[in-house]
Short mmCIF file of C-alpha atoms and ligand atoms in Angstrom, two decimals:
data_model
loop_
_atom_site.label_atom_id
_atom_site.label_comp_id
_atom_site.label_asym_id
_atom_site.label_seq_id
_atom_site.Cartn_x
_atom_site.Cartn_y
_atom_site.Cartn_z
CA MET K 1 158.98 147.45 120.78
CA ASN K 2 160.23 144.75 118.29
CA ALA K 3 158.12 144.75 114.70
CA PRO K 4 156.27 141.65 114.31
CA GLU K 5 157.89 138.59 112.70
CA PRO K 6 157.37 138.46 108.81
CA ILE K 7 155.47 135.15 108.06
CA ALA K 8 155.99 133.25 104.87
CA ILE K 9 153.24 133.44 102.32
CA ILE K 10 152.57 131.28 99.16
CA ARG K 11 150.49 131.79 96.58
CA GLN K 12 148.73 128.51 96.72
CA HIS K 13 147.12 126.98 93.62
CA LEU K 14 143.09 126.18 94.27
CA ILE K 15 140.58 125.18 91.88
CA ASP K 16 137.06 126.53 91.79
CA PRO K 17 134.53 123.61 92.98
CA GLU K 18 131.78 125.84 91.42
CA VAL K 19 133.50 125.96 87.82
CA CYS K 20 135.17 123.01 87.71
CA ILE K 21 133.57 120.19 85.51
CA ARG K 22 135.50 117.00 86.64
CA CYS K 23 136.79 116.72 83.06
CA ASN K 24 140.36 115.16 84.79
CA THR K 25 142.47 116.99 82.21
CA CYS K 26 144.34 118.98 84.97
CA GLU K 27 145.10 115.70 86.85
CA GLU K 28 146.35 114.09 83.52
CA THR K 29 148.16 116.70 82.45
CA CYS K 30 150.08 117.57 85.96
CA PRO K 31 153.51 116.73 85.27
CA VAL K 32 154.24 115.94 89.18
CA ASP K 33 151.00 114.37 90.37
CA ALA K 34 149.95 117.62 92.35
CA ILE K 35 146.39 117.16 91.69
CA THR K 36 143.79 114.63 93.12
CA HIS K 37 140.36 114.44 93.61
CA ASP K 38 137.49 112.58 95.19
CA SER K 39 133.80 111.92 93.74
CA ARG K 40 132.88 115.68 94.12
CA ASN K 41 136.03 117.91 93.89
CA TYR K 42 139.40 118.09 91.97
CA VAL K 43 142.00 119.48 94.33
CA VAL K 44 145.74 120.72 94.44
CA LYS K 45 148.46 119.41 97.17
CA ALA K 46 150.28 122.55 98.41
CA ASP K 47 153.29 120.72 99.03
CA VAL K 48 153.65 118.94 95.35
CA CYS K 49 152.61 121.69 93.33
CA ASN K 50 155.47 123.93 91.79
CA ALA K 51 153.20 126.34 89.79
CA CYS K 52 154.57 124.94 86.39
CA GLY K 53 151.39 126.08 84.97
CA ALA K 54 151.21 122.86 82.78
CA CYS K 55 147.59 122.21 83.51
CA ILE K 56 146.47 126.04 83.25
CA SER K 57 145.60 126.13 79.43
CA PRO K 58 144.18 122.76 78.93
CA CYS K 59 141.52 123.41 81.78
CA PRO K 60 138.12 123.82 79.57
CA THR K 61 136.41 126.20 82.14
CA GLY K 62 139.48 128.29 83.50
CA SER K 63 138.20 126.86 87.07
CA ILE K 64 142.26 125.96 87.41
CA ASP K 65 143.51 129.40 87.48
CA HIS K 66 143.10 130.61 90.87
CA TRP K 67 146.04 131.49 93.10
CA HIS K 68 145.30 132.53 97.21
CA LEU K 69 148.11 134.24 98.77
CA VAL K 70 148.27 132.03 102.47
CA PRO K 71 150.39 131.64 104.99
CA LYS K 72 152.80 128.67 104.24
CA ALA K 73 152.22 127.18 107.57
CA SER K 74 148.54 126.99 107.14
CA ALA K 75 148.28 126.27 103.33
CA TYR K 76 144.81 124.49 102.66
CA THR K 77 145.05 121.07 102.87
CA ILE K 78 143.63 118.60 100.75
CA GLU K 79 140.80 117.61 103.21
CA GLU K 80 139.66 120.92 103.73
CA GLN K 81 139.61 121.77 99.96
CA LEU K 82 137.67 118.10 99.42
CA GLY K 83 135.01 119.49 101.74
CA TRP K 84 134.56 123.00 99.82
CA ASP K 85 131.21 123.79 97.62
CA GLU K 86 132.81 127.30 96.51
CA LEU K 87 136.26 128.87 97.15
CA PRO K 88 137.20 130.38 100.46
CA PRO K 89 137.27 134.30 100.21
CA PRO K 90 141.15 135.58 99.76
CA GLN K 91 142.86 136.12 103.01
CA ASP K 92 143.94 139.71 104.60
CA LEU K 93 147.76 139.17 104.92
CA ASP K 94 149.65 142.46 105.62
CA THR K 95 152.83 141.16 107.65
CA GLY K 96 153.92 138.36 105.30
CA VAL K 97 157.02 137.87 102.84
CA LEU K 98 155.90 136.30 99.36
CA ASP K 99 157.87 133.11 98.96
CA GLN K 100 159.62 133.92 95.92
CA ALA K 101 160.16 130.41 94.51
CA ALA K 102 156.34 129.50 93.94
CA SER K 103 155.55 133.18 93.32
CA ASP K 104 157.67 133.69 90.19
CA ASN K 105 156.47 130.48 88.81
CA ALA K 106 152.74 131.11 89.35
CA ALA K 107 153.57 134.32 87.55
CA GLU K 108 154.63 132.16 84.36
CA ALA K 109 152.31 129.87 84.55
CA ALA K 110 149.63 130.75 82.05
CA GLY K 111 152.36 130.89 79.41
CA GLU K 112 153.83 127.36 79.95
CA GLU K 113 154.27 125.16 77.16
CA VAL K 114 152.74 121.60 77.32
CA GLN K 115 155.29 118.69 76.66
CA VAL K 116 154.52 116.29 74.13
CA ASN K 117 154.88 112.90 75.17
CA ALA K 118 152.89 109.79 73.91
CA ALA K 119 153.00 107.77 76.87
CA THR K 120 150.43 110.50 78.67
CA SER K 121 147.32 111.80 77.10
CA THR K 122 148.71 114.38 74.44
CA THR K 123 146.28 117.23 73.19
CA SER K 124 146.66 120.43 71.71
CA PRO K 125 146.45 123.56 74.32
CA THR K 126 145.13 125.67 71.78
CA PRO K 127 142.54 125.47 69.22
CA PRO K 128 142.73 125.49 65.42
CA TRP K 129 144.06 128.94 64.15
CA SER K 130 140.71 129.28 62.60
CA ALA K 131 138.20 128.09 65.19
CA ALA K 132 135.35 130.51 65.77
CA HIS K 133 135.21 132.19 69.31
CA PRO K 134 133.72 129.62 71.86
CA TYR K 135 131.47 131.09 74.71
CA VAL K 136 132.35 129.26 78.34
CA ASN K 137 130.94 129.55 81.60
CA LEU K 138 127.64 131.63 80.66
CA TYR K 139 125.86 129.09 82.99
CA THR K 140 127.17 127.66 86.33
CA LEU K 141 126.12 125.42 88.89
CA LYS K 142 124.73 128.37 91.26
CA ASN K 143 122.89 129.77 87.92
CA PRO K 144 122.28 127.12 85.36
CA ILE K 145 119.84 127.37 82.55
CA THR K 146 116.79 125.40 81.64
CA ALA K 147 116.32 123.16 78.90
CA THR K 148 113.07 121.58 77.84
CA VAL K 149 113.63 118.08 76.24
CA ALA K 150 112.71 118.14 72.58
CA GLY K 151 113.15 114.27 71.56
CA ASN K 152 114.39 111.43 73.13
CA TYR K 153 115.22 108.59 70.82
CA ARG K 154 117.05 105.21 71.38
CA LEU K 155 119.81 104.86 68.44
CA THR K 156 120.76 101.41 69.05
CA ASP K 157 118.78 98.70 68.12
CA PRO K 158 116.34 97.05 70.31
CA SER K 159 117.67 93.50 69.74
CA VAL K 160 121.23 94.72 71.57
CA GLU K 161 122.53 95.37 75.00
CA SER K 162 123.76 99.05 74.63
CA ASP K 163 121.18 101.48 75.34
CA ILE K 164 122.45 104.88 73.50
CA HIS K 165 119.95 107.74 73.03
CA HIS K 166 119.77 110.92 71.05
CA ILE K 167 118.34 113.73 72.93
CA VAL K 168 117.26 117.11 72.04
CA LEU K 169 117.25 119.81 74.39
CA ASP K 170 115.72 123.22 73.26
CA PHE K 171 116.57 126.27 74.69
CA GLY K 172 113.66 128.25 73.35
CA THR K 173 114.48 132.34 73.46
CA GLN K 174 117.66 132.10 75.63
CA VAL K 175 121.03 132.45 75.10
CA PHE K 176 123.10 129.43 74.43
CA PRO K 177 125.70 129.55 71.80
CA ILE K 178 127.63 125.80 71.27
CA LEU K 179 130.50 125.31 68.75
CA GLU K 180 130.90 121.66 67.54
CA GLY K 181 133.33 119.94 69.95
CA GLN K 182 132.04 121.92 73.06
CA SER K 183 130.27 120.52 76.03
CA ILE K 184 127.46 121.06 78.39
CA GLY K 185 126.93 120.05 81.99
CA ILE K 186 123.51 118.37 83.28
CA ILE K 187 122.90 118.54 86.78
CA PRO K 188 120.59 115.53 87.84
CA PRO K 189 117.97 116.36 90.48
CA GLY K 190 118.20 114.70 93.77
CA THR K 191 121.06 114.32 96.28
CA ASP K 192 123.42 111.72 96.68
CA ALA K 193 124.47 109.28 99.30
CA ASN K 194 125.70 112.23 101.77
CA GLY K 195 122.88 114.44 100.96
CA LYS K 196 124.63 116.75 98.77
CA PRO K 197 123.18 117.63 95.08
CA HIS K 198 124.60 115.70 92.50
CA TYR K 199 127.42 117.00 90.76
CA LEU K 200 126.74 117.83 87.15
CA ARG K 201 127.89 115.44 84.33
CA MET K 202 129.68 116.44 81.01
CA TYR K 203 128.02 115.58 77.79
CA SER K 204 129.76 116.58 74.37
CA VAL K 205 127.36 118.06 71.95
CA ALA K 206 126.52 116.00 68.94
CA SER K 207 124.76 118.90 66.93
CA PRO K 208 126.17 121.72 65.08
CA ARG K 209 126.35 125.30 65.74
CA SER K 210 123.28 126.17 63.60
CA GLY K 211 121.46 123.78 66.10
CA GLU K 212 120.28 120.11 65.97
CA ARG K 213 117.46 121.60 63.86
CA GLU K 214 118.87 123.99 61.66
CA GLY K 215 117.78 127.28 62.65
CA TYR K 216 116.24 126.54 65.86
CA ASN K 217 117.76 127.01 69.42
CA ASN K 218 118.34 123.50 70.39
CA LEU K 219 121.21 120.93 70.61
CA SER K 220 121.76 117.28 71.02
CA LEU K 221 123.49 114.50 73.01
CA THR K 222 124.46 111.29 72.64
CA VAL K 223 124.11 109.39 75.73
CA LYS K 224 124.68 105.90 76.74
CA ARG K 225 122.39 104.45 79.50
CA VAL K 226 125.41 103.21 82.22
CA VAL K 227 124.65 100.09 83.73
CA GLU K 228 128.21 98.96 84.99
CA ASP K 229 131.45 100.48 85.79
CA HIS K 230 134.67 100.23 83.96
CA GLU K 231 135.49 97.10 85.52
CA GLY K 232 132.06 95.68 84.64
CA ARG K 233 130.40 96.06 88.14
CA PRO K 234 126.68 96.71 87.83
CA THR K 235 126.01 100.27 88.90
CA VAL K 236 123.48 103.05 88.08
CA GLY K 237 124.90 105.89 86.04
CA VAL K 238 122.89 108.99 87.76
CA ALA K 239 123.02 111.20 85.00
CA SER K 240 122.92 109.11 82.42
CA ASN K 241 119.61 106.95 83.45
CA TYR K 242 118.35 110.08 84.21
CA LEU K 243 118.45 111.54 80.90
CA CYS K 244 117.64 108.37 78.98
CA ASP K 245 114.69 108.33 80.80
CA LEU K 246 113.51 111.74 80.30
CA PRO K 247 110.12 112.46 78.61
CA LYS K 248 109.47 114.74 75.91
CA GLY K 249 108.78 118.20 77.47
CA ALA K 250 110.74 117.20 80.36
CA THR K 251 112.69 120.10 81.52
CA VAL K 252 116.64 119.72 82.32
CA GLN K 253 119.16 122.18 84.38
CA VAL K 254 122.46 122.63 82.13
CA THR K 255 125.67 124.65 82.89
CA GLY K 256 128.38 125.52 80.16
CA PRO K 257 129.16 125.92 77.55
CA PHE K 258 132.54 124.04 77.94
CA GLY K 259 135.66 124.08 76.23
CA VAL K 260 137.95 126.12 74.47
CA ASN K 261 140.66 123.99 72.42
CA TYR K 262 138.48 121.18 70.88
CA LEU K 263 137.17 123.13 68.32
CA MET K 264 137.00 122.84 64.33
CA PRO K 265 138.90 124.63 61.76
CA ASN K 266 136.90 126.98 59.62
CA HIS K 267 139.39 127.72 56.93
CA ALA K 268 138.67 126.16 53.35
CA GLY K 269 140.46 123.22 52.52
CA SER K 270 141.61 122.20 56.15
CA ASN K 271 141.01 118.21 56.58
CA LEU K 272 139.23 116.69 59.49
CA LEU K 273 140.73 113.15 60.51
CA MET K 274 138.11 111.84 63.06
CA ILE K 275 138.71 108.92 65.57
CA CYS K 276 136.13 107.64 67.96
CA THR K 277 134.52 104.87 69.84
CA GLY K 278 130.76 104.57 70.85
CA THR K 279 129.22 107.99 72.23
CA GLY K 280 132.72 109.19 71.47
CA SER K 281 130.85 110.12 68.03
CA ALA K 282 129.02 113.02 69.20
CA PRO K 283 131.87 115.75 68.33
CA MET K 284 132.33 113.90 65.10
CA ARG K 285 128.58 114.03 64.02
CA ALA K 286 128.64 117.59 65.12
CA MET K 287 131.85 118.60 62.98
CA THR K 288 130.37 116.07 60.34
CA GLU K 289 127.28 117.79 59.92
CA HIS K 290 128.54 121.26 60.28
CA ARG K 291 130.57 120.77 57.04
CA ARG K 292 127.59 118.95 55.27
CA ARG K 293 125.53 121.64 55.77
CA LEU K 294 127.98 124.39 54.83
CA GLU K 295 128.74 122.50 51.44
CA SER K 296 125.00 122.17 50.89
CA THR K 297 124.51 125.97 50.73
CA ALA K 298 127.62 127.45 49.74
CA GLY K 299 129.42 124.36 48.10
CA LYS K 300 132.81 122.95 48.48
CA VAL K 301 134.25 125.01 51.34
CA GLY K 302 136.31 122.13 53.57
CA GLY K 303 138.89 119.62 52.39
CA LYS K 304 138.56 116.08 53.11
CA LEU K 305 137.00 114.01 55.82
CA MET K 306 138.12 110.89 56.85
CA LEU K 307 136.42 108.82 60.07
CA PHE K 308 137.38 106.16 61.62
CA PHE K 309 134.51 104.79 64.12
CA GLY K 310 134.53 101.76 66.45
CA ALA K 311 131.53 100.04 67.93
CA ARG K 312 130.56 96.33 68.84
CA ASN K 313 128.86 95.84 65.80
CA ALA K 314 126.81 97.68 63.50
CA GLN K 315 123.53 97.74 65.46
CA GLU K 316 125.27 99.30 68.54
CA LEU K 317 126.81 102.12 66.52
CA PRO K 318 125.10 105.30 66.95
CA TYR K 319 124.14 107.00 63.81
CA PHE K 320 124.90 103.87 61.48
CA GLY K 321 122.21 104.42 59.17
CA PRO K 322 122.73 108.13 58.43
CA LEU K 323 126.24 107.82 58.51
CA LEU K 324 125.88 105.46 55.57
CA LYS K 325 124.07 107.73 53.98
CA LEU K 326 126.79 110.23 53.27
CA PRO K 327 128.61 109.96 50.10
CA GLU K 328 132.04 108.74 49.76
CA HIS K 329 133.41 111.87 48.11
CA PHE K 330 132.11 113.72 51.15
CA ILE K 331 133.58 111.59 53.86
CA ASP K 332 135.51 108.60 53.71
CA LYS K 333 134.11 106.00 56.60
CA HIS K 334 136.01 103.20 58.14
CA PHE K 335 133.98 101.10 60.79
CA ALA K 336 135.64 99.17 63.19
CA PHE K 337 133.48 96.28 64.97
CA SER K 338 134.81 94.23 67.62
CA ARG K 339 131.96 91.60 68.59
CA VAL K 340 130.23 90.27 65.25
CA ASP K 341 129.74 86.62 65.22
CA GLY K 342 132.73 84.77 62.82
CA GLN K 343 134.62 87.82 62.56
CA PRO K 344 138.10 89.01 64.13
CA LYS K 345 137.53 91.67 66.97
CA THR K 346 138.62 95.06 64.90
CA TYR K 347 139.35 98.15 66.67
CA VAL K 348 139.93 101.65 64.98
CA GLN K 349 143.73 101.28 65.57
CA ASP K 350 143.28 98.09 63.19
CA LYS K 351 141.34 100.02 60.33
CA ILE K 352 143.83 103.02 60.67
CA ARG K 353 146.76 100.78 59.79
CA ALA K 354 144.59 99.02 57.11
CA ALA K 355 144.28 102.54 55.30
CA GLY K 356 147.41 103.72 56.33
CA ALA K 357 148.76 105.03 52.55
CA LYS K 358 145.48 106.85 52.80
CA VAL K 359 145.99 108.34 56.54
CA ALA K 360 149.64 109.60 55.49
CA GLU K 361 148.20 111.37 52.57
CA LEU K 362 146.15 113.15 54.81
CA LEU K 363 148.55 113.88 57.29
CA ARG K 364 150.96 115.39 54.85
CA GLY K 365 148.14 117.94 54.38
CA ASP K 366 146.52 120.94 56.62
CA THR K 367 144.73 118.21 58.85
CA TYR K 368 143.44 118.29 61.90
CA ILE K 369 143.00 115.29 64.42
CA TYR K 370 140.32 114.48 66.55
CA ILE K 371 140.15 111.45 68.73
CA CYS K 372 137.11 110.54 71.12
CA GLY K 373 135.81 107.90 73.13
CA LEU K 374 137.70 105.31 75.48
CA LYS K 375 140.45 106.05 77.29
CA GLY K 376 141.77 102.46 76.40
CA MET K 377 142.22 103.41 72.60
CA GLU K 378 144.29 106.62 73.09
CA MET K 379 147.50 104.38 73.25
CA GLY K 380 146.57 101.98 70.35
CA VAL K 381 145.57 104.93 67.99
CA MET K 382 148.99 106.65 69.03
CA ASP K 383 150.61 103.16 67.95
CA ALA K 384 148.91 103.04 64.61
CA LEU K 385 149.84 106.75 63.89
CA ARG K 386 153.44 106.32 64.59
CA GLU K 387 153.26 103.03 62.64
CA VAL K 388 151.33 104.16 59.52
CA CYS K 389 153.98 107.24 59.53
CA ALA K 390 157.17 104.95 59.72
CA ALA K 391 155.86 102.68 56.91
CA GLU K 392 154.98 105.74 55.10
CA GLY K 393 158.38 107.79 55.37
CA LEU K 394 156.98 110.37 57.80
CA ASP K 395 158.42 111.41 60.97
CA TRP K 396 155.44 111.19 63.56
CA THR K 397 157.07 112.34 66.63
CA ALA K 398 157.97 115.82 64.79
CA LEU K 399 154.68 115.47 63.22
CA LEU K 400 152.53 115.33 66.31
CA ASP K 401 154.78 117.68 68.13
CA ARG K 402 153.92 120.48 65.49
CA MET K 403 150.24 119.46 65.01
CA VAL K 404 149.76 119.87 68.72
CA ARG K 405 151.92 123.07 69.06
CA GLU K 406 149.57 124.34 65.74
CA GLY K 407 146.23 123.28 67.21
CA ARG K 408 145.81 120.38 65.30
CA PHE K 409 145.95 117.23 67.66
CA HIS K 410 142.70 117.07 69.72
CA VAL K 411 141.91 114.38 72.16
CA GLU K 412 139.02 113.67 74.67
CA THR K 413 138.85 110.37 76.07
CA TYR K 414 137.10 108.53 79.20
P1 A2P G 501 134.91 95.86 72.73
O1 A2P G 501 134.30 95.11 72.30
O2 A2P G 501 136.26 95.10 73.21
O3 A2P G 501 134.71 96.07 74.01
P2 A2P G 501 131.62 100.35 74.05
O4 A2P G 501 130.69 99.60 73.17
O5 A2P G 501 132.08 99.64 75.28
O6 A2P G 501 131.60 101.74 74.28
O7 A2P G 501 133.09 100.17 73.17
C1 A2P G 501 133.04 100.74 72.01
C2 A2P G 501 134.12 100.42 71.09
O8 A2P G 501 135.33 100.53 71.32
C3 A2P G 501 133.94 98.49 71.06
O9 A2P G 501 134.19 98.20 69.99
C4 A2P G 501 135.10 98.18 72.06
O10 A2P G 501 135.50 96.94 71.62
C5 A2P G 501 136.08 99.02 71.44
N1 A2P G 501 137.45 99.17 72.50
C6 A2P G 501 137.23 98.84 73.51
N2 A2P G 501 138.81 98.84 74.10
C7 A2P G 501 139.54 99.36 73.10
C8 A2P G 501 140.98 99.55 72.83
N3 A2P G 501 141.32 99.82 73.92
N4 A2P G 501 141.16 100.40 71.81
C9 A2P G 501 139.80 100.59 70.63
N5 A2P G 501 138.85 100.25 70.97
C10 A2P G 501 138.35 99.60 72.04
#
């Protein structure tokens, strides 16, 4: 009797739908466009993925790092993966021959270097060397934690259109450690148009590690009520409207924490260059407040803080009042307003150019850059930083490459 014909087996790259937080980092990072998504799942095209691993380390949850041995001829299709609520169990394969090229690449995946390319999203695949240890994935879609709303306040002036809220969530005696720059997932109650539970939505925390109220087991979020999509068409943001309408005392299902790289340095003398628009100010508030608390108790521990913050006008800039109160010697603030009657439209990148000499001075030192906000600003900010460097005799390309490698350049846009 002849031995059974061996079947070709591949190590198929899969994303765990239960842990994935839909941050789009993998899709943006993938150099061969092997990752795609629908309204629920992020999935990998088996015939396009070359297992280069560029997407592995930027993923904030580790949901990206799943490799199943499957017969090449019956690799999971995109359609199958889009229908999953959880990963299928590993297959029992005992007569296969591993496709060696795919296997070798997959084995090296975790150590792959991320290429620096200013035309696409560029961000450090590692945290600052002195960042604190982040906890991630303590609570998942299947195992969320219940938080209680301790406060819900409108931040924007009642006279303006933007409805941005400061929402405080309390965890009582439950464990929920979180660092500045990390995010949490919110699970809106109810089901979507297909009768499936709503997917979680991600929010960056706006409070420091010691709590929104120091010593309390709580955190805060900066949430803008979504009433239109990116193209300006009317829409109702499920999670943002749910959160903005929550009364004090309501309970919320939370997952997380998430994020292992977008973290702040803890060593003395490290400078923070923070660039944000709108609710992208959340991580900047968290980091600034952590430094402020440290300095108010331990004296001068950090380096310089410089903030570029863009909003339509002062009335729509979250935390404008409290920010104004922070002294100049603690933080150098630059506000960019785009819709003020009688004034030219100004974006953060214009303010960066205007403060070019000071920005370059900071870039020459032990500086960590954080960018957060609208996707559209990313390119403009990169161009402004390049121009500032050129004018001040700095090689931006080399500097950016070094900062990315050293965990000193962090971008989160949406
Ligand atoms: P604009 O008035 O042109 O929309 P939002 O209020 O929508 O969250 O936006 C926050 C700020 O970011 C606004 O001032 C907005 O200006 C600005 N903005 C929009 N697009 C860009 C961009 N490409 N680069 C920098 N800032 C931008």
